[in-house]
C-alpha cells in the first residue's frame, strides 16, 4: 500500500491540486466552474469510449490506429439509422454493430492474414472517411432529437458535483459504468488474465491451451462495440447530426489517452478527463471572448497538450510486450 | 515481362479495387461504365485534361515520396498534410514578400524555403520520437492539427491579403512555377525528387544507414549507426519532400496560400507509397493513377452524377489489397511476395 502511494505520488498530487483549485474557484464562480467541469466530462466521454476500445485491443497484443475510422463510420451509420427509423436505440445499436464489424475486419487483416497492424488500421480510417463522405446526404435530421437528459433526483441537487455527474445523457452514464466494467474484466476475470497473457507472451498462452486468435478476435470485436458507442455518442448525443470528418482526430487522441492512462481503464478515465478539461477550457475561453482575435491558438490547445503528454509520459509507460507483432504458431 | 513481376501485386490490387468500386457504384444506383468512362474522359482525353492529371499528380508524388521515404527507415509519417501546408504558406510568404527579384532566383528560393519549413515541421516528430519515444503516428497527426491552426492564423493575421478572406496575397509573377502550354513544370521537379530519393537511398551512406535502421534497428545500433540521428534525419527529409509539394502547389497551381488546400494528401500519400511498394520511382506511376482519379472526379460528378468521394473508397480498397499480399497471393500461388512492415510497438526508439 505504501509503495503504491509513493509510486503514484504525482498522480495524487495533481488530483489534490486540481480539487483545491476547483473548490477555490467554485466558491466564487459556481456557475462557471460547474459549466467547465460538466463540459470536461462531456468532452472526455468519446475519448473514454475510444481509449477503452484501444485498451482491449492492445492488452491482447493488437495495435489499433483505426479507432478514428471506427468512430467516424459508427457515428455516420448510427445517425443514418436513427434518422430513417426514428429510433435512437436502433441508431446506437447500429453504431455498435458497425464498430464491431470493423473490429472483426481489423482482426481478419491482422490476426488471420497476419498483415501489418498499423497499415490495417490506416485502411479502416481511409475506408471510413471514403464511405461516410460518399453516402452522406446533407439536410437529414433526427426526428426524435438527441438522446434525452436523465437526472438522478436528489443527487442532482448537490452543488457542483450534482450538476456535473448526475444530470447527463444515457451514453455518458454508460461510459462511466463501462470504465469499471472493462477494469473488472481485464484484472479480475479469467478472460482478462487470458487477454493480458496473450498480449504479453502469446506463445506461453498458447502452450497452456489459450487460443491467441480467439482472444484477439473477441477483444477486437468487443473493442469495436465500444468505439461504435463513441461514434454514436458524437452524432446522437453530443451534436445531434452527422458532419464530414466529425471525429476530428479524437480517435488518435484516444490512443494518447490510453498510453497516458498506462493501459489501465481507471488511468484512462483520469487521462480522458484531463484532455476533456483542456478542451473545456478552450471552449470557455472562446465563450468569454479571450483571445477572440486568435481562435486558432485556442484550437491548438488539446493537440499540443496531447503531444506534450505523450512525449513526457510514453517513455515511462510500458506497453504490453507483444503489441504489434502478428502471432503464428511455428 | 520481367519488369511486370514487381508490379504484379499493385496491378492486381488496382484491378480488384476498381472492380469492387464498380459494384459499389452499381449498388448505389449509378452506371459503373458511364462513371468510369467519365473518369477517363476527365483525366486522359485531351492535352488539357492530361495537364490537369499531371498537375494533380505533382503534390501526390511529393506526398507519396514523403511516406515511402520514411517507411524505408521504419517510420510511418502520417503528417504529410501538416508538412505540406507549412511548406505551402512559407513558400507563399517568400513569393509575395520579395519584389523585383529575377525568376531564376525568386522561384527556386520560395521553393527552397517552403521545403525547409516542411523539413523543420517534420523533424519535430523525429525529435520527439528520438528523445522520448513518442510514436510518430500520433505525434504527426497531432502536428497536422497544430499546423492547420497555425497556418490558418498566419493567413488571417500577419500574412493576410486585403479583403475579408483568410488567405495570403498572390505570389509575385517572378515566383510562379509556370505552365508550359498545358504541361505543369512543377511535375518535372517532382520527378527529379523521385530520382533524387532513389539515389539517396540506394547509392549513399546515409541511404544505407536509413535502410539498415528500417530493416533492423538493433542490428544498426550494434553496427555503430546512431538510430536517433537517422530517425530525425529521415523525418526531416520526409518533411522536406512534403513541404516542397506544398510549395509547388502554392507557386504552380493556386498562386497563393489559402486554408483548406489539398486536404486529404496525408491519406493519399500512404496509398501511393504502398502501391509503389516504397520504391521512389514506383511513386510516379502510382501518383499518376490517383492524380487521374482526382482530375476525373469532377467530370464523373458532372457527366455521370456520381459523388467524387467514390475515389476515396477505391483508394481504401487498393490499400487493403496492397497491404495484405495474401489476398493477391491467391492469384500467384507459388511466387514469394515481399511484405510491408512498419509496426513497431509504442515507445520503442
XYZ file of C-alpha atoms in Angstrom:
679
model
C 0.000 0.000 0.000
C 2.807 2.332 0.942
C 4.707 1.512 -2.227
C 1.588 2.201 -4.261
C 1.256 5.631 -2.637
C 4.856 6.516 -3.403
C 4.651 5.241 -6.954
C 1.565 7.289 -7.739
C 2.571 10.383 -5.766
C 2.474 12.644 -8.816
C -0.989 11.497 -9.774
C -2.224 12.052 -6.218
C -0.557 15.452 -6.046
C -2.130 16.503 -9.361
C -5.567 15.391 -8.216
C -5.220 17.222 -4.885
C -4.062 20.453 -6.536
C -6.851 20.171 -9.076
C -9.522 19.617 -6.405
C -8.249 22.512 -4.304
C -8.253 24.884 -7.286
C -11.706 23.722 -8.298
C -13.135 24.193 -4.807
C -11.488 27.586 -4.601
C -12.952 28.808 -7.875
C -16.269 27.148 -7.143
C -16.502 29.318 -4.020
C -16.526 32.449 -6.180
C -17.939 31.428 -9.537
C -20.054 28.369 -9.051
C -21.837 28.534 -12.389
C -18.740 28.837 -14.496
C -16.877 26.139 -12.623
C -19.824 23.803 -12.980
C -20.092 24.599 -16.678
C -16.402 23.910 -17.294
C -16.426 20.653 -15.341
C -19.627 19.423 -16.974
C -18.156 20.271 -20.365
C -14.912 18.471 -19.426
C -16.923 15.332 -18.663
C -18.816 15.591 -21.957
C -15.616 16.126 -23.948
C -13.939 13.212 -22.214
C -16.732 10.735 -22.992
C -15.826 9.916 -26.630
C -12.175 9.675 -25.572
C -13.125 7.187 -22.850
C -15.005 5.021 -25.353
C -12.152 5.184 -27.862
C -9.432 4.522 -25.309
C -11.350 1.592 -23.790
C -11.503 0.140 -27.299
C -7.772 0.700 -27.592
C -7.016 -0.929 -24.260
C -8.962 -4.089 -25.124
C -7.107 -4.364 -28.444
C -3.640 -3.620 -27.096
C -3.911 -5.730 -23.972
C -4.455 -8.640 -26.361
C -1.460 -7.541 -28.458
C -3.014 -5.697 -31.413
C -2.302 -2.026 -32.159
C -5.477 -0.344 -33.364
C -4.917 3.015 -35.053
C -8.266 2.573 -36.811
C -10.290 3.793 -33.801
C -10.750 7.138 -35.578
C -12.310 5.348 -38.542
C -14.401 3.074 -36.357
C -15.835 6.075 -34.514
C -16.399 8.064 -37.707
C -18.247 5.309 -39.565
C -20.269 4.346 -36.460
C -21.264 7.964 -35.995
C -22.396 8.003 -39.625
C -24.260 4.670 -39.650
C -25.773 5.366 -36.232
C -27.041 8.710 -37.431
C -28.422 7.343 -40.715
C -30.262 4.517 -38.944
C -31.637 6.766 -36.207
C -32.649 9.311 -38.822
C -34.502 6.817 -41.017
C -36.110 4.660 -38.307
C -36.704 7.428 -35.805
C -35.324 5.228 -33.035
C -32.246 6.392 -31.167
C -31.763 2.940 -29.675
C -31.653 1.414 -33.162
C -29.097 4.059 -34.121
C -26.888 3.313 -31.137
C -27.077 -0.444 -31.782
C -26.271 0.123 -35.469
C -23.266 2.199 -34.420
C -22.066 -0.594 -32.135
C -22.565 -3.156 -34.885
C -20.578 -1.020 -37.326
C -17.717 -0.676 -34.876
C -17.810 -4.402 -34.152
C -17.730 -5.314 -37.852
C -14.757 -3.025 -38.392
C -13.086 -4.597 -35.365
C -13.668 -8.004 -36.920
C -12.212 -6.688 -40.177
C -9.108 -5.469 -38.366
C -8.827 -8.860 -36.678
C -9.143 -10.595 -40.033
C -6.375 -8.476 -41.524
C -4.014 -8.579 -38.565
C -4.693 -11.964 -36.952
C -5.815 -14.285 -39.738
C -3.894 -12.710 -42.618
C -1.049 -11.567 -40.325
C -0.807 -8.266 -42.145
C 0.809 -5.159 -40.716
C -1.427 -3.831 -37.937
C -0.687 -0.145 -38.485
C -1.486 -0.408 -42.183
C -4.647 -2.400 -41.428
C -5.713 0.427 -39.111
C -4.951 3.005 -41.787
C -7.171 1.029 -44.175
C -10.059 1.315 -41.668
C -9.532 5.070 -41.393
C -9.441 5.715 -45.120
C -12.368 3.412 -45.797
C -14.461 5.088 -43.099
C -13.664 8.524 -44.479
C -14.497 7.475 -48.046
C -17.702 5.612 -47.215
C -19.100 8.255 -44.861
C -18.364 11.058 -47.339
C -19.702 9.162 -50.355
C -23.025 8.146 -48.842
C -23.562 11.288 -46.775
C -26.587 13.385 -47.636
C -26.949 16.929 -46.437
C -30.021 18.047 -44.557
C -31.042 14.887 -42.711
C -32.230 15.377 -39.141
C -33.056 13.219 -36.154
C -36.864 13.025 -35.834
C -36.509 12.116 -32.153
C -33.865 14.716 -31.298
C -30.740 13.930 -29.316
C -30.680 11.392 -26.518
C -32.657 12.822 -23.568
C -31.227 14.131 -20.331
C -31.659 11.909 -17.291
C -31.250 13.384 -13.801
C -30.823 11.444 -10.598
C -33.418 13.245 -8.421
C -31.914 14.415 -5.112
C -28.295 13.607 -6.115
C -28.594 16.119 -8.942
C -29.276 18.894 -6.419
C -25.838 18.595 -4.841
C -23.737 21.690 -5.531
C -21.236 21.327 -8.413
C -20.940 17.518 -8.201
C -24.653 17.012 -8.749
C -24.807 19.042 -11.907
C -21.586 17.578 -13.270
C -22.225 13.887 -12.639
C -25.939 13.356 -12.083
C -27.582 15.314 -14.891
C -26.328 13.686 -18.053
C -27.432 11.803 -21.110
C -27.543 7.983 -21.245
C -24.321 7.243 -23.144
C -22.338 9.425 -20.743
C -23.606 7.345 -17.819
C -22.860 4.209 -19.800
C -19.250 5.314 -20.358
C -18.818 5.901 -16.612
C -20.086 2.372 -15.935
C -18.054 0.764 -18.720
C -14.774 2.117 -17.309
C -15.285 -0.076 -14.239
C -16.667 -2.995 -16.243
C -13.609 -3.074 -18.511
C -11.310 -2.719 -15.489
C -13.090 -5.625 -13.770
C -12.974 -7.808 -16.883
C -9.293 -7.126 -17.510
C -7.996 -7.532 -13.970
C -10.499 -9.682 -12.098
C -11.755 -12.308 -14.540
C -10.277 -15.311 -16.268
C -10.895 -13.719 -19.642
C -8.865 -10.713 -18.571
C -5.998 -12.937 -17.475
C -6.089 -14.691 -20.852
C -6.177 -11.355 -22.650
C -3.198 -9.983 -20.753
C -1.167 -13.153 -21.199
C -1.883 -13.156 -24.935
C -0.750 -9.543 -25.064
C 2.474 -10.246 -23.193
C 3.715 -13.680 -24.277
C 1.350 -15.249 -26.802
C 3.468 -18.378 -27.208
C 3.214 -19.139 -23.489
C -0.521 -18.513 -23.560
C -0.884 -20.884 -26.489
C 1.149 -23.534 -24.624
C -1.377 -23.631 -21.789
C -4.223 -24.000 -24.251
C -5.438 -20.442 -24.791
C -6.328 -19.700 -28.416
C -4.473 -16.494 -29.293
C -6.632 -15.950 -32.355
C -9.887 -16.373 -30.419
C -8.826 -13.968 -27.666
C -7.689 -11.343 -30.179
C -10.828 -11.650 -32.336
C -13.123 -11.377 -29.315
C -11.300 -8.380 -27.871
C -11.158 -6.538 -31.181
C -14.866 -7.071 -31.753
C -15.753 -6.047 -28.185
C -13.470 -3.032 -28.538
C -15.207 -2.220 -31.818
C -18.553 -2.103 -29.960
C -17.046 0.440 -27.553
C -15.614 2.571 -30.364
C -19.036 2.310 -32.016
C -20.631 3.692 -28.851
C -18.108 6.538 -29.010
C -19.196 7.284 -32.575
C -22.878 7.083 -31.668
C -22.164 9.419 -28.753
C -20.789 12.029 -31.162
C -23.613 12.001 -33.675
C -26.599 11.066 -31.481
C -25.777 12.524 -28.079
C -23.262 15.353 -28.409
C -24.181 17.009 -31.707
C -27.425 15.513 -32.966
C -26.356 15.334 -36.597
C -23.525 13.988 -38.726
C -20.788 16.110 -40.247
C -17.932 15.083 -42.507
C -14.801 14.235 -40.527
C -16.737 14.859 -37.318
C -14.364 12.756 -35.200
C -11.716 15.409 -35.839
C -8.776 13.369 -34.575
C -10.483 12.123 -31.393
C -9.670 8.526 -32.272
C -5.984 9.388 -32.231
C -6.258 11.485 -29.081
C -7.924 8.409 -27.558
C -4.763 6.420 -28.283
C -2.684 9.040 -26.498
C -5.171 8.890 -23.619
C -4.737 5.121 -23.491
C -0.942 5.431 -23.310
C -1.135 8.238 -20.748
C -3.546 6.094 -18.731
C -0.968 3.314 -18.835
C -3.241 0.723 -20.486
C -5.470 0.760 -17.407
C -9.169 1.763 -17.638
C -9.048 3.827 -14.443
C -5.904 5.630 -15.536
C -7.618 6.172 -18.872
C -10.516 7.867 -17.169
C -8.159 10.288 -15.454
C -6.284 10.977 -18.689
C -9.520 11.462 -20.633
C -10.756 13.930 -18.019
C -7.507 15.870 -18.362
C -7.956 16.133 -22.132
C -11.633 16.891 -21.679
C -10.662 19.643 -19.262
C -8.218 21.112 -21.801
C -10.977 21.157 -24.426
C -13.496 22.595 -21.967
C -11.146 25.410 -21.019
C -10.693 26.049 -24.736
C -14.445 26.370 -25.261
C -14.792 28.513 -22.158
C -12.021 30.867 -23.324
C -13.761 31.257 -26.669
C -17.062 31.836 -24.916
C -15.623 34.555 -22.702
C -14.022 36.259 -25.667
C -10.426 35.822 -24.526
C -8.085 35.603 -27.477
C -11.167 36.264 -29.602
C -8.993 37.554 -32.441
C -6.826 34.453 -32.485
C -9.149 31.473 -32.055
C -6.565 29.288 -33.794
C -4.281 29.313 -30.768
C -7.114 28.115 -28.566
C -7.877 25.463 -31.165
C -4.357 24.098 -30.814
C -4.560 23.551 -27.038
C -5.853 19.938 -26.943
C -3.396 18.783 -29.605
C -0.398 20.475 -28.010
C -1.380 19.004 -24.627
C -1.589 15.634 -26.340
C 1.919 15.922 -27.812
C 3.469 17.164 -24.567
C 1.826 14.441 -22.515
C 2.827 11.762 -24.977
C 6.422 12.941 -25.115
C 6.605 13.256 -21.346
C 4.961 10.017 -20.348
C 5.320 7.418 -23.041
C 8.930 6.733 -22.154
C 7.917 5.814 -18.649
C 4.859 3.770 -19.596
C 5.308 0.139 -20.531
C 3.089 -1.259 -23.290
C 2.039 -4.920 -23.442
C 5.099 -6.801 -24.655
C 3.578 -8.473 -27.716
C 1.822 -5.369 -29.072
C 2.156 -5.034 -32.823
C 3.508 -8.490 -33.564
C 1.465 -10.912 -35.599
C 1.420 -14.306 -33.919
C 1.904 -17.573 -35.747
C 2.177 -20.978 -34.144
C 5.537 -22.004 -35.607
C 7.715 -9.489 -68.906
C 10.263 -9.494 -66.105
C 9.613 -5.884 -65.190
C 5.976 -6.788 -64.629
C 6.768 -9.091 -61.736
C 7.297 -6.474 -59.004
C 4.273 -4.623 -60.342
C 2.011 -7.683 -60.142
C 0.646 -7.019 -56.660
C -0.151 -3.329 -57.249
C -1.713 -4.046 -60.638
C -3.963 -6.786 -59.291
C -4.814 -4.603 -56.300
C -5.834 -1.756 -58.599
C -7.898 -4.117 -60.739
C -9.704 -5.622 -57.746
C -10.322 -2.189 -56.233
C -11.811 -0.846 -59.467
C -13.972 -3.978 -59.739
C -15.364 -3.642 -56.238
C -15.708 0.113 -56.793
C -17.920 -0.720 -59.789
C -20.087 -2.901 -57.568
C -20.413 -0.076 -55.018
C -21.397 2.278 -57.844
C -23.969 -0.173 -59.183
C -25.424 -0.776 -55.708
C -25.777 2.958 -55.094
C -27.714 3.312 -58.344
C -25.070 4.648 -60.743
C -23.884 3.138 -64.002
C -20.283 1.987 -63.426
C -19.330 2.018 -67.107
C -20.639 5.539 -67.532
C -18.884 6.634 -64.324
C -15.511 5.137 -65.229
C -15.922 6.471 -68.777
C -16.384 9.972 -67.374
C -13.380 9.409 -65.122
C -11.155 8.638 -68.113
C -12.775 11.420 -70.121
C -11.932 13.946 -67.423
C -8.341 12.837 -66.949
C -6.828 11.496 -70.178
C -8.925 12.600 -73.140
C -7.144 15.802 -74.198
C -3.967 17.781 -73.691
C -5.772 19.966 -71.195
C -7.086 17.100 -69.081
C -3.717 15.320 -69.182
C -2.159 18.545 -67.950
C -4.646 18.563 -65.089
C -3.792 14.961 -64.242
C -0.082 15.835 -64.113
C -0.884 18.889 -62.001
C -2.870 16.764 -59.540
C -0.170 14.097 -59.550
C 2.612 16.537 -58.613
C 1.827 17.034 -54.894
C 0.799 13.374 -54.756
C 4.274 12.318 -55.908
C 5.799 14.507 -53.206
C 3.369 13.251 -50.551
C 3.908 9.644 -51.645
C 7.676 10.093 -51.565
C 7.440 11.582 -48.073
C 5.619 8.491 -46.804
C 7.712 5.994 -48.798
C 10.993 7.575 -47.695
C 10.020 7.432 -44.011
C 8.813 3.845 -44.425
C 12.307 2.845 -45.503
C 13.557 3.791 -42.031
C 10.578 2.005 -40.457
C 8.810 5.285 -39.696
C 5.179 5.952 -40.558
C 4.785 9.648 -41.409
C 1.056 10.480 -41.458
C 1.973 14.136 -41.071
C 2.377 14.878 -44.789
C -0.659 17.120 -44.612
C 0.789 19.356 -41.906
C 4.227 19.489 -43.519
C 2.576 20.362 -46.829
C 0.568 23.323 -45.506
C 3.547 24.666 -43.566
C 5.687 24.402 -46.716
C 2.923 25.990 -48.761
C 2.475 29.061 -46.577
C 6.202 29.722 -46.223
C 6.673 29.462 -49.985
C 3.787 31.906 -50.366
C 5.383 34.300 -47.881
C 8.612 34.372 -49.865
C 6.583 34.533 -53.066
C 4.684 37.691 -52.179
C 7.230 39.170 -49.766
C 10.026 39.963 -52.216
C 9.610 42.218 -55.220
C 11.844 42.695 -58.209
C 13.860 39.508 -57.909
C 14.587 37.713 -61.190
C 12.607 34.494 -61.727
C 15.710 32.331 -61.710
C 16.349 33.343 -58.075
C 12.866 34.038 -56.730
C 11.031 30.853 -57.710
C 13.735 28.422 -56.509
C 14.167 30.471 -53.311
C 10.453 30.231 -52.469
C 10.508 26.513 -53.235
C 13.559 26.032 -51.037
C 12.132 27.980 -48.101
C 8.881 26.012 -48.340
C 10.799 22.734 -48.401
C 12.953 23.716 -45.416
C 9.874 24.806 -43.454
C 8.331 21.391 -44.154
C 11.575 19.736 -43.064
C 11.558 21.670 -39.802
C 7.965 20.664 -39.151
C 8.694 17.023 -39.938
C 11.767 16.923 -37.739
C 9.687 17.893 -34.674
C 8.078 14.448 -34.795
C 11.512 12.924 -35.415
C 12.994 14.677 -32.386
C 10.067 13.649 -30.195
C 10.496 10.035 -31.262
C 14.265 10.048 -30.877
C 14.303 11.702 -27.456
C 11.179 10.374 -25.744
C 9.968 7.510 -27.897
C 6.592 9.162 -28.610
C 5.201 7.243 -31.576
C 5.303 9.225 -34.800
C 1.851 8.031 -35.877
C 0.247 10.014 -33.083
C 2.602 12.981 -32.968
C 2.450 13.607 -36.721
C -1.341 13.539 -36.665
C -1.459 15.928 -33.726
C 1.071 18.149 -35.514
C -1.263 18.160 -38.541
C -3.962 19.794 -36.445
C -1.483 22.238 -34.940
C -0.145 23.100 -38.421
C -3.641 23.718 -39.789
C -4.403 26.099 -36.920
C -1.033 27.799 -37.230
C -1.250 28.407 -40.984
C -4.863 29.498 -40.552
C -3.683 32.057 -38.042
C -0.857 33.284 -40.267
C -3.209 33.567 -43.236
C -5.669 35.635 -41.226
C -3.152 37.849 -39.389
C 0.460 38.633 -40.273
C 0.355 37.359 -43.832
C -3.248 38.208 -44.670
C -4.322 39.559 -48.031
C -6.593 42.607 -48.207
C -10.272 41.749 -48.165
C -12.334 39.505 -45.937
C -10.978 36.098 -46.961
C -8.316 34.487 -44.794
C -5.593 33.928 -47.377
C -2.218 35.309 -48.303
C -1.713 37.776 -51.168
C -0.970 36.259 -54.576
C 2.694 35.441 -55.140
C 4.711 37.714 -57.439
C 4.934 36.815 -61.104
C 8.634 36.058 -60.586
C 7.887 33.323 -58.026
C 5.353 31.422 -60.150
C 6.244 27.940 -61.335
C 4.791 28.280 -64.834
C 2.594 26.159 -67.052
C 4.346 25.168 -70.264
C 1.421 25.028 -72.646
C -0.800 22.794 -70.560
C 2.164 20.988 -69.036
C 2.840 21.932 -65.405
C 6.579 22.478 -64.907
C 6.294 21.529 -61.238
C 5.782 17.952 -62.368
C 9.411 17.882 -63.510
C 10.517 18.952 -60.031
C 8.535 16.070 -58.552
C 10.043 13.567 -60.997
C 13.510 14.890 -60.207
C 12.743 14.484 -56.489
C 11.817 10.842 -57.107
C 15.145 10.142 -58.787
C 16.930 12.108 -56.061
C 15.305 9.939 -53.369
C 16.217 6.783 -55.234
C 19.847 7.928 -55.469
C 19.971 8.970 -51.831
C 18.530 5.667 -50.617
C 20.399 3.273 -52.879
C 23.727 4.976 -53.571
C 24.761 6.972 -50.483
C 25.953 6.147 -46.983
C 23.040 7.989 -45.399
C 20.634 5.941 -47.522
C 22.323 2.741 -46.424
C 22.026 3.784 -42.775
C 18.351 4.667 -43.247
C 17.614 1.285 -44.803
C 19.583 -0.501 -42.066
C 17.563 1.188 -39.330
C 14.375 0.287 -41.185
C 15.317 -3.366 -41.560
C 16.613 -3.920 -38.041
C 17.137 -1.109 -35.557
C 19.081 -3.225 -33.078
C 21.478 -4.537 -35.729
C 22.006 -0.982 -36.982
C 22.798 0.168 -33.442
C 25.347 -2.633 -32.996
C 26.890 -1.671 -36.323
C 27.554 1.779 -34.873
C 24.755 3.709 -36.566
C 23.133 6.366 -34.375
C 19.488 5.350 -34.670
C 18.332 8.614 -33.069
C 20.173 10.684 -35.664
C 18.729 8.619 -38.509
C 15.191 8.999 -37.144
C 15.496 12.793 -37.012
C 17.198 12.982 -40.424
C 14.593 10.724 -42.034
C 11.683 12.702 -40.660
C 13.359 15.936 -41.783
C 13.847 14.662 -45.342
C 10.327 13.274 -45.369
C 9.001 16.669 -44.267
C 11.227 18.358 -46.829
C 9.557 16.399 -49.617
C 6.033 17.150 -48.373
C 6.919 20.810 -47.806
C 8.265 21.104 -51.342
C 4.978 19.577 -52.531
C 3.116 22.353 -50.733
C 5.428 24.964 -52.224
C 4.830 23.670 -55.768
C 1.089 23.706 -55.119
C 1.292 27.309 -53.917
C 3.633 28.583 -56.626
C 2.413 26.499 -59.543
C -1.281 25.800 -59.066
C -3.104 28.084 -56.647
C -0.795 31.102 -56.795
C -1.208 31.848 -53.084
C -1.808 30.068 -49.804
C -5.421 29.590 -48.772
C -6.720 27.451 -45.905
C -8.015 24.009 -46.762
C -5.767 23.450 -49.720
C -5.082 19.907 -50.728
C -6.876 18.309 -47.807
C -6.521 14.539 -47.660
C -2.991 14.462 -49.026
C -1.754 12.587 -45.968
C -4.050 9.660 -46.675
C -3.316 9.675 -50.411
C 0.399 9.660 -49.691
C 0.034 6.404 -47.750
C -1.911 4.735 -50.547
C 0.622 5.864 -53.124
C 3.647 4.777 -51.089
C 2.187 1.316 -50.576
C 1.077 0.984 -54.205
C 4.655 1.869 -55.141
C 5.857 -0.670 -52.564
C 8.002 2.104 -51.081
C 10.117 2.432 -54.213
C 10.800 6.112 -55.006
C 10.418 5.558 -58.756
C 7.284 3.464 -58.325
C 5.722 6.508 -56.672
C 5.455 8.246 -60.070
C 3.022 5.815 -61.776
C 1.086 5.342 -58.519
C 0.655 9.106 -58.136
C -0.357 9.435 -61.801
C -3.095 6.869 -61.214
C -4.501 8.644 -58.145
C -3.966 12.004 -59.860
C -6.042 10.829 -62.821
C -8.815 9.726 -60.468
C -8.777 13.142 -58.788
C -8.676 15.032 -62.077
C -11.518 12.960 -63.481
C -13.585 13.080 -60.276
C -15.326 16.335 -61.123
C -16.143 15.126 -64.649
C -17.615 11.994 -63.065
C -19.868 14.139 -60.916
C -20.858 16.302 -63.873
C -21.429 13.604 -66.509
C -22.483 10.578 -64.501
C -23.846 12.267 -61.354
C -21.565 10.261 -59.062
C -20.122 11.794 -55.889
C -16.340 12.117 -56.392
C -15.796 10.605 -52.927
C -16.141 7.194 -54.590
C -12.457 7.599 -55.421
C -11.685 7.561 -51.668
C -13.447 4.209 -51.377
C -11.495 2.844 -54.354
C -8.262 4.079 -52.770
C -9.065 2.365 -49.477
C -9.699 -0.857 -51.393
C -6.390 -0.548 -53.260
C -4.600 -0.030 -49.975
C -6.377 -3.028 -48.492
C -5.268 -5.335 -51.285
C -1.718 -4.000 -51.385
C -1.300 -4.175 -47.623
C -2.485 -7.762 -47.380
C -0.474 -9.527 -50.064
C -2.085 -12.794 -49.060
C -5.244 -11.757 -50.928
C -3.284 -11.252 -54.090
C -1.300 -14.416 -53.448
C -4.379 -16.423 -54.370
C -3.647 -15.311 -57.917
C 0.062 -16.159 -57.778
C 0.148 -19.190 -55.584
C 3.833 -20.047 -55.919
C 5.612 -16.685 -56.010
C 7.003 -15.136 -52.895
C 5.881 -11.576 -52.363
C 7.714 -9.271 -50.015
C 5.551 -7.902 -47.228
C 5.489 -4.356 -45.987
C 6.048 -3.906 -42.299
C 6.014 -0.690 -40.323
C 4.596 -1.659 -36.974
C 6.864 -1.245 -34.055
C 5.436 -1.074 -30.558
C 4.736 2.206 -28.791
C 7.715 3.825 -27.234
C 10.407 1.800 -28.946
C 13.097 4.114 -30.159
